[in-house]
PDB file of C-alpha atoms and ligand atoms in Angstrom:
ATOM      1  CA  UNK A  26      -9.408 -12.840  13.326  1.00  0.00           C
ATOM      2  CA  UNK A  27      -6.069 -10.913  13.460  1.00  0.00           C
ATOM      3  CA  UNK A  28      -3.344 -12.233  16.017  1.00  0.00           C
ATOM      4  CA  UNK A  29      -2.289 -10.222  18.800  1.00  0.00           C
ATOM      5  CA  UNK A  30       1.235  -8.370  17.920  1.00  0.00           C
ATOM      6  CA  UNK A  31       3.706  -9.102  21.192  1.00  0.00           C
ATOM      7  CA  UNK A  32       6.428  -7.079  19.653  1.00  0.00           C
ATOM      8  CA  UNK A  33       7.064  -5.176  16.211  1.00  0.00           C
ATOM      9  CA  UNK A  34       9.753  -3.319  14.955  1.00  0.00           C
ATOM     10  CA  UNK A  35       9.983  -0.783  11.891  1.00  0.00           C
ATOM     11  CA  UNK A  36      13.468   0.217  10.263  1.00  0.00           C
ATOM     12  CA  UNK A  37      13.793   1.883   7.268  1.00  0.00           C
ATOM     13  CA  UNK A  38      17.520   1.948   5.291  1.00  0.00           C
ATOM     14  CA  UNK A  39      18.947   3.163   2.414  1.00  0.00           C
ATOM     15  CA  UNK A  40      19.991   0.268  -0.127  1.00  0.00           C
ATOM     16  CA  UNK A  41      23.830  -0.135   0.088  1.00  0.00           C
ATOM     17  CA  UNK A  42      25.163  -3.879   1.136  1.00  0.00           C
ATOM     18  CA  UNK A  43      26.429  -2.439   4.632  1.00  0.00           C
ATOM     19  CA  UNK A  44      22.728  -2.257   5.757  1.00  0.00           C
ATOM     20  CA  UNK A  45      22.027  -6.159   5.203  1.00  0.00           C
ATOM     21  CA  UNK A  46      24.547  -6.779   8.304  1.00  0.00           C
ATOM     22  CA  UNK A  47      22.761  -4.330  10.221  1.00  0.00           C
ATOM     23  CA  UNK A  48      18.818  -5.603   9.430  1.00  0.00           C
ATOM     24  CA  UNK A  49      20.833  -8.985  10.253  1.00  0.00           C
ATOM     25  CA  UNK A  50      21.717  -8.520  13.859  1.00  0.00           C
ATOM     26  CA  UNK A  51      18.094  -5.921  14.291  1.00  0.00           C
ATOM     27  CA  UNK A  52      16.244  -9.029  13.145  1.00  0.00           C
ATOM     28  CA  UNK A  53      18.767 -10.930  15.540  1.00  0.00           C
ATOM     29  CA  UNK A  54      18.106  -9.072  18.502  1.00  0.00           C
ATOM     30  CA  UNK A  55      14.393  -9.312  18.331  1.00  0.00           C
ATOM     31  CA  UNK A  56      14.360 -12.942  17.411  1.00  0.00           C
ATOM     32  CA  UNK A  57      16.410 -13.489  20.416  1.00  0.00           C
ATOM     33  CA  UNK A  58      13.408 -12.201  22.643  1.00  0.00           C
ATOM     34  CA  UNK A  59      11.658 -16.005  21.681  1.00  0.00           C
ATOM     35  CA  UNK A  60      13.314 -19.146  22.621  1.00  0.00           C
ATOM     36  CA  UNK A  61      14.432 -20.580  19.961  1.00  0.00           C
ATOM     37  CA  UNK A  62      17.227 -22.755  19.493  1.00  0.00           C
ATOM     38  CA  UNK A  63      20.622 -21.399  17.977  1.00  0.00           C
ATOM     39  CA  UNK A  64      19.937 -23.158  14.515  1.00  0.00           C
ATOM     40  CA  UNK A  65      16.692 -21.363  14.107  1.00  0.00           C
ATOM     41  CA  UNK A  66      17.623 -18.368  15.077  1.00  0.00           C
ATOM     42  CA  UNK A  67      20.796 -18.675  12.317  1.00  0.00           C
ATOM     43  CA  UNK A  68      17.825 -19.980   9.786  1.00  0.00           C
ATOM     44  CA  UNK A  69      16.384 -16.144  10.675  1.00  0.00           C
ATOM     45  CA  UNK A  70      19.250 -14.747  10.102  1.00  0.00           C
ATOM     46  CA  UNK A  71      19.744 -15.550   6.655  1.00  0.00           C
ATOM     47  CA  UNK A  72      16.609 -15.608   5.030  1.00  0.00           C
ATOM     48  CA  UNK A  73      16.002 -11.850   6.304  1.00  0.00           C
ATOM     49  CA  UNK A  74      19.516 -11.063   4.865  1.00  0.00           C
ATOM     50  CA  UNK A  75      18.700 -12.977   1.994  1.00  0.00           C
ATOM     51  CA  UNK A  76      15.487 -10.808   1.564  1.00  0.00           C
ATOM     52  CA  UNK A  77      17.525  -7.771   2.212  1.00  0.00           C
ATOM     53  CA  UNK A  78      20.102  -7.957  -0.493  1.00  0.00           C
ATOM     54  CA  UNK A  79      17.743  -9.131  -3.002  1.00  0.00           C
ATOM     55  CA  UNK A  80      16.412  -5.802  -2.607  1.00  0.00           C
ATOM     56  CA  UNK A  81      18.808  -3.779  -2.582  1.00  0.00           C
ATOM     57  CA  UNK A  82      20.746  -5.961  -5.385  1.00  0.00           C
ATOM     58  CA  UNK A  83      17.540  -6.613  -7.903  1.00  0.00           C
ATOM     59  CA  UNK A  84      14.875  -4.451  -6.602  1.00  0.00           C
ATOM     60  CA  UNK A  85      17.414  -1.387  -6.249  1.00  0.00           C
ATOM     61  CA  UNK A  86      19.796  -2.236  -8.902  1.00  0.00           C
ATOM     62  CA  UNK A  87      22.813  -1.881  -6.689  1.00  0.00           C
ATOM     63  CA  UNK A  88      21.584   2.167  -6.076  1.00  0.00           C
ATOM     64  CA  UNK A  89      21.982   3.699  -3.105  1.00  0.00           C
ATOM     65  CA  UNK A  90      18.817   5.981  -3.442  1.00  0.00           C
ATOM     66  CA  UNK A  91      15.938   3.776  -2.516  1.00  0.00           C
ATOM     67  CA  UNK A  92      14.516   2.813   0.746  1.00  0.00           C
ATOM     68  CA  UNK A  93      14.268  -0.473   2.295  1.00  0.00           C
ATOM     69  CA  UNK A  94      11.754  -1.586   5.149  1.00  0.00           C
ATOM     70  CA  UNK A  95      12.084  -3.670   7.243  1.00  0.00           C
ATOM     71  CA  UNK A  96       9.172  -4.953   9.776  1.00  0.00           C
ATOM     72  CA  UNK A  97      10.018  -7.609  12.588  1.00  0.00           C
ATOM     73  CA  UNK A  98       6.845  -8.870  14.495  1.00  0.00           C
ATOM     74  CA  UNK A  99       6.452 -11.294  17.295  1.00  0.00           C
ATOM     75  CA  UNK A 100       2.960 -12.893  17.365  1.00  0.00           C
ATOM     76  CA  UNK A 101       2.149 -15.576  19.800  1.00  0.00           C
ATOM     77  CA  UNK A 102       2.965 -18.921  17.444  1.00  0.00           C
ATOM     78  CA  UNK A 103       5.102 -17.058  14.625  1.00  0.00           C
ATOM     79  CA  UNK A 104       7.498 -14.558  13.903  1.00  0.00           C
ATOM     80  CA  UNK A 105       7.121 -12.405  11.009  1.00  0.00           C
ATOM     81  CA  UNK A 106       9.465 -10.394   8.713  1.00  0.00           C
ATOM     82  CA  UNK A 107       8.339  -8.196   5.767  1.00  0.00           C
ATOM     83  CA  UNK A 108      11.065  -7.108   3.657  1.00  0.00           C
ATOM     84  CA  UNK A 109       9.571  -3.821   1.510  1.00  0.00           C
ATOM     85  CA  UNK A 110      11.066  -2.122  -1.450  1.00  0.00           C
ATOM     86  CA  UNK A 111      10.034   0.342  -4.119  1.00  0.00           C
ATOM     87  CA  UNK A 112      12.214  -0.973  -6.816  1.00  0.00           C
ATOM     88  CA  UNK A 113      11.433  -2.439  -9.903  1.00  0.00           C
ATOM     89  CA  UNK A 114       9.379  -5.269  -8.796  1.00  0.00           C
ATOM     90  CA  UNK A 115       9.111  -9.293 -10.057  1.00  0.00           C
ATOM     91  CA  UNK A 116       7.995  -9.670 -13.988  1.00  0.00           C
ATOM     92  CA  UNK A 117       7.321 -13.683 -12.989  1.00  0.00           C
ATOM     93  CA  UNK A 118       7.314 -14.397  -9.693  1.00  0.00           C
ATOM     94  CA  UNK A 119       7.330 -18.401  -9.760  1.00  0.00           C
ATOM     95  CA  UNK A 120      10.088 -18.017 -12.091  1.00  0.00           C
ATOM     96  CA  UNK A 121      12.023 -16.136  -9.891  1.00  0.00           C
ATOM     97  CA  UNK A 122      11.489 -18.194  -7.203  1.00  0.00           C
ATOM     98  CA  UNK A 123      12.263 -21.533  -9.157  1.00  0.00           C
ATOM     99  CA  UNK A 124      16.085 -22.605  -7.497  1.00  0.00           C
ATOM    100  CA  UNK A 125      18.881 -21.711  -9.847  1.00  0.00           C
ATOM    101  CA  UNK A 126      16.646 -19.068 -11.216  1.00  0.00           C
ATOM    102  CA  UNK A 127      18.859 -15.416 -11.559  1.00  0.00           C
ATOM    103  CA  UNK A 128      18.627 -12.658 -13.426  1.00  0.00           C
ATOM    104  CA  UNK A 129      22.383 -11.811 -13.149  1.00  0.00           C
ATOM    105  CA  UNK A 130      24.660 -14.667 -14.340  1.00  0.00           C
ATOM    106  CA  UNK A 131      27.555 -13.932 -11.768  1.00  0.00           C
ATOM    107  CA  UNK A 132      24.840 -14.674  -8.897  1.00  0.00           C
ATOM    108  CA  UNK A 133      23.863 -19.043  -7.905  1.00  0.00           C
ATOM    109  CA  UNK A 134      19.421 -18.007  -7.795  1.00  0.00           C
ATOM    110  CA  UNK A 135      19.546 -19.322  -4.477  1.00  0.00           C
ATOM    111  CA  UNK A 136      18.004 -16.770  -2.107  1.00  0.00           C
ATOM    112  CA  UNK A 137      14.469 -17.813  -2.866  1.00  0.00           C
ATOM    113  CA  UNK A 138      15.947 -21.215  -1.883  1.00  0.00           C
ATOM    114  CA  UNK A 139      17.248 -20.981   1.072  1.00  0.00           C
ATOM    115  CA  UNK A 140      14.009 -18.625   2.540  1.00  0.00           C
ATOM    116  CA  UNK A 141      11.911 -21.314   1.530  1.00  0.00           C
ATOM    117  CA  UNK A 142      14.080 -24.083   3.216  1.00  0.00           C
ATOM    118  CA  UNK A 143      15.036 -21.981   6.314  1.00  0.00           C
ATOM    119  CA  UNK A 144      11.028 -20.237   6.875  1.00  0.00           C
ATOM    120  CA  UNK A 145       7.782 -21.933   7.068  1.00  0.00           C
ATOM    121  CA  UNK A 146       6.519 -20.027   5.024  1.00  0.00           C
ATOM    122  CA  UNK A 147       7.508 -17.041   2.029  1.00  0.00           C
ATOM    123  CA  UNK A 148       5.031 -14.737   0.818  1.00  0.00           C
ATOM    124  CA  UNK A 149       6.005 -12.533  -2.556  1.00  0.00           C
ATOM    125  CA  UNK A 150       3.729  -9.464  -3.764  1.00  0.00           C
ATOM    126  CA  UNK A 151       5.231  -7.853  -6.675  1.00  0.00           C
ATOM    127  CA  UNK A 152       4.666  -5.016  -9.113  1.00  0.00           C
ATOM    128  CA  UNK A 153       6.868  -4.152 -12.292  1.00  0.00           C
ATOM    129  CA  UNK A 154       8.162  -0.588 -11.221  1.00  0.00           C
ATOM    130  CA  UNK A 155       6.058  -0.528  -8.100  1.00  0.00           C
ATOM    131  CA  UNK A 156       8.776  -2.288  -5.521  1.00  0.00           C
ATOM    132  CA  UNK A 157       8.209  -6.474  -3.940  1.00  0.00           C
ATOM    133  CA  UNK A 158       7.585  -7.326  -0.734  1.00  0.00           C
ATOM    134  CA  UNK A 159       8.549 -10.336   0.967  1.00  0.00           C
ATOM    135  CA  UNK A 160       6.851 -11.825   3.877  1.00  0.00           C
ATOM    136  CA  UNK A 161       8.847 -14.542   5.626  1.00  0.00           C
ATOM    137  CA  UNK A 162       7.282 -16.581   8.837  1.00  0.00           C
ATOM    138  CA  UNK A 163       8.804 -19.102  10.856  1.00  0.00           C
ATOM    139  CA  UNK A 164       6.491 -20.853  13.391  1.00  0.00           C
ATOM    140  CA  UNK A 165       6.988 -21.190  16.825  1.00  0.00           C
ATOM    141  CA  UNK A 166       7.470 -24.825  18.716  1.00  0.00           C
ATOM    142  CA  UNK A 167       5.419 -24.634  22.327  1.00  0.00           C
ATOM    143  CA  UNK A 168       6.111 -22.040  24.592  1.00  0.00           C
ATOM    144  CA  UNK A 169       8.206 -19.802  22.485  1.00  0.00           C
ATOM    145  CA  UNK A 170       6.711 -16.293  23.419  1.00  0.00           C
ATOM    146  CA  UNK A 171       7.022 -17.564  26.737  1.00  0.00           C
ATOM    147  CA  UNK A 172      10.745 -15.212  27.446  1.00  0.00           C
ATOM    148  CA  UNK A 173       9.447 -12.419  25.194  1.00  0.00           C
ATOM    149  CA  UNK A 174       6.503 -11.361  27.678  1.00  0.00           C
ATOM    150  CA  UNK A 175       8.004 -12.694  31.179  1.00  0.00           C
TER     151      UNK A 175
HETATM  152  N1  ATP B  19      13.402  -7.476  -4.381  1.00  0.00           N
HETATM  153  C1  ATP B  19      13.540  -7.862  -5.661  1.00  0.00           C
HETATM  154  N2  ATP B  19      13.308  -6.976  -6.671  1.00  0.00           N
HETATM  155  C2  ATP B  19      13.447  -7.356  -7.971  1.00  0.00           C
HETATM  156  N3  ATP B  19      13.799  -8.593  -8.360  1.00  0.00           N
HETATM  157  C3  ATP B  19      14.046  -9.512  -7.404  1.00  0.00           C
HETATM  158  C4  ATP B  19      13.921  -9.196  -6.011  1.00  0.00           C
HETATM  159  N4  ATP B  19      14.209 -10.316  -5.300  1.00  0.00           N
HETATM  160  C5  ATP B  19      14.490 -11.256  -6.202  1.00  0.00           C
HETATM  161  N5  ATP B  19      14.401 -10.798  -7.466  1.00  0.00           N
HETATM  162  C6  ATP B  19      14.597 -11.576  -8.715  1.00  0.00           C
HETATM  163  O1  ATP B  19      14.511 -12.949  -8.411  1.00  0.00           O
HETATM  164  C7  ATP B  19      15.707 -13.626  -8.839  1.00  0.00           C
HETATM  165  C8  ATP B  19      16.002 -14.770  -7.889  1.00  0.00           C
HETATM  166  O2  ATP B  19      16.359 -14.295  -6.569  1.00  0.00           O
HETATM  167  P1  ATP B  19      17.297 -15.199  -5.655  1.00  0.00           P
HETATM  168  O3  ATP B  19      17.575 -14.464  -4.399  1.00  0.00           O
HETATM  169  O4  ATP B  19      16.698 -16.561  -5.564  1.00  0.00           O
HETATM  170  O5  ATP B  19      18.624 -15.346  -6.537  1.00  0.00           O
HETATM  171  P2  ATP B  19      19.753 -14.250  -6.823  1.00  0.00           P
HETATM  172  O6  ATP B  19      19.584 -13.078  -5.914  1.00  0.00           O
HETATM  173  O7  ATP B  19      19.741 -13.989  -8.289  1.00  0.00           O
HETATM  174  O8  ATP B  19      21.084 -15.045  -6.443  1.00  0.00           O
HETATM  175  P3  ATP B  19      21.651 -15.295  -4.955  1.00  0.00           P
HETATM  176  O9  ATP B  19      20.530 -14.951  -3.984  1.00  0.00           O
HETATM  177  O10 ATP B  19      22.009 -16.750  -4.932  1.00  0.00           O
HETATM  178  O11 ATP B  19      22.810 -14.353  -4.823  1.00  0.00           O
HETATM  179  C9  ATP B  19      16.770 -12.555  -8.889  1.00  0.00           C
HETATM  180  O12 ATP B  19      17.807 -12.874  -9.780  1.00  0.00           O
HETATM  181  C10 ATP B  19      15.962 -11.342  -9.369  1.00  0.00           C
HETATM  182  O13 ATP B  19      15.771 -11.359 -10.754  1.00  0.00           O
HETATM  183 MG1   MG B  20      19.324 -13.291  -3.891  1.00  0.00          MG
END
């Protein structure tokens, strides 16, 4: 059965680094609608912009022409965020995610890391040349939707 959405929000951005500060504080601002505690909301914060720059850094090769989505929904127990691109997708995904893992030697391979430490769970669908998606959820303690629909 498919949970009941209490809030979403779409954004679409080009891929140049300024837009990782802006999905950031979007992501923020919705989160804030739960209540969650400072240090989760901060855990939010940067596994979406971890998401974010990966593609616009790997999946967009640093390019300002491709598109990056960005979907923020509130369910009753979770939040979700789905980072989309169109870039040139994951050859070996559990390589990728392995920590240390990089495919550019001036970066540490720890974004996978710290989504996987900081979310409950990270979901990767990837294509060569078709884009990656990344689905990050962090689960709710008790009455967390509580403030979003009062
Ligand atoms: N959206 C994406 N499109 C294409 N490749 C990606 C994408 N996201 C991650 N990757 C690949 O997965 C590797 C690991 O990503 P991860 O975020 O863990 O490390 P990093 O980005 O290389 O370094 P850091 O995040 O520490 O700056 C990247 O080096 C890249 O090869
Ligand atoms: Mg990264």
């Amino acid at each position: 059965m498919d949970k009941i959405v209490r809030n979403q929000i779409k954004l679409e951005f080009i891929s140049i680094p300024e837009n990782v500060g802006l999905a950031r504080i979007t992501i923020a601002a919705l989160a804030s609608q739960l209540d969650l505690t400072l240090n989760d909301l901060e855990e939010i914060k940067v596994a979406t912009s971890e998401a974010v720059s990966n593609a616009i850094i790997h999946g967009y090769r640093n390019k300002p022409a491709g598109i990056v989505k960005l979907i923020g929904s509130l369910y009753e127990d979770s939040i979700v965020i789905e980072v989309i691109d169109e870039g040139v997708g994951i050859a070996d995904i559990p390589q990728a995610m392995q920590p240390a893992f990089t495919t550019d030697p001036e970066r540490m391979g720890l974004g996978f890391v710290f989504m996987q430490s900081f979310m409950d769970e990270v979901k990767v669908e990837s294509e060569i040349n078709n884009g990656t998606r990344v689905i990050l959820t962090k689960k709710l303690e008790g009455a967390g939707i509580q403030k979003a629909v009062s």
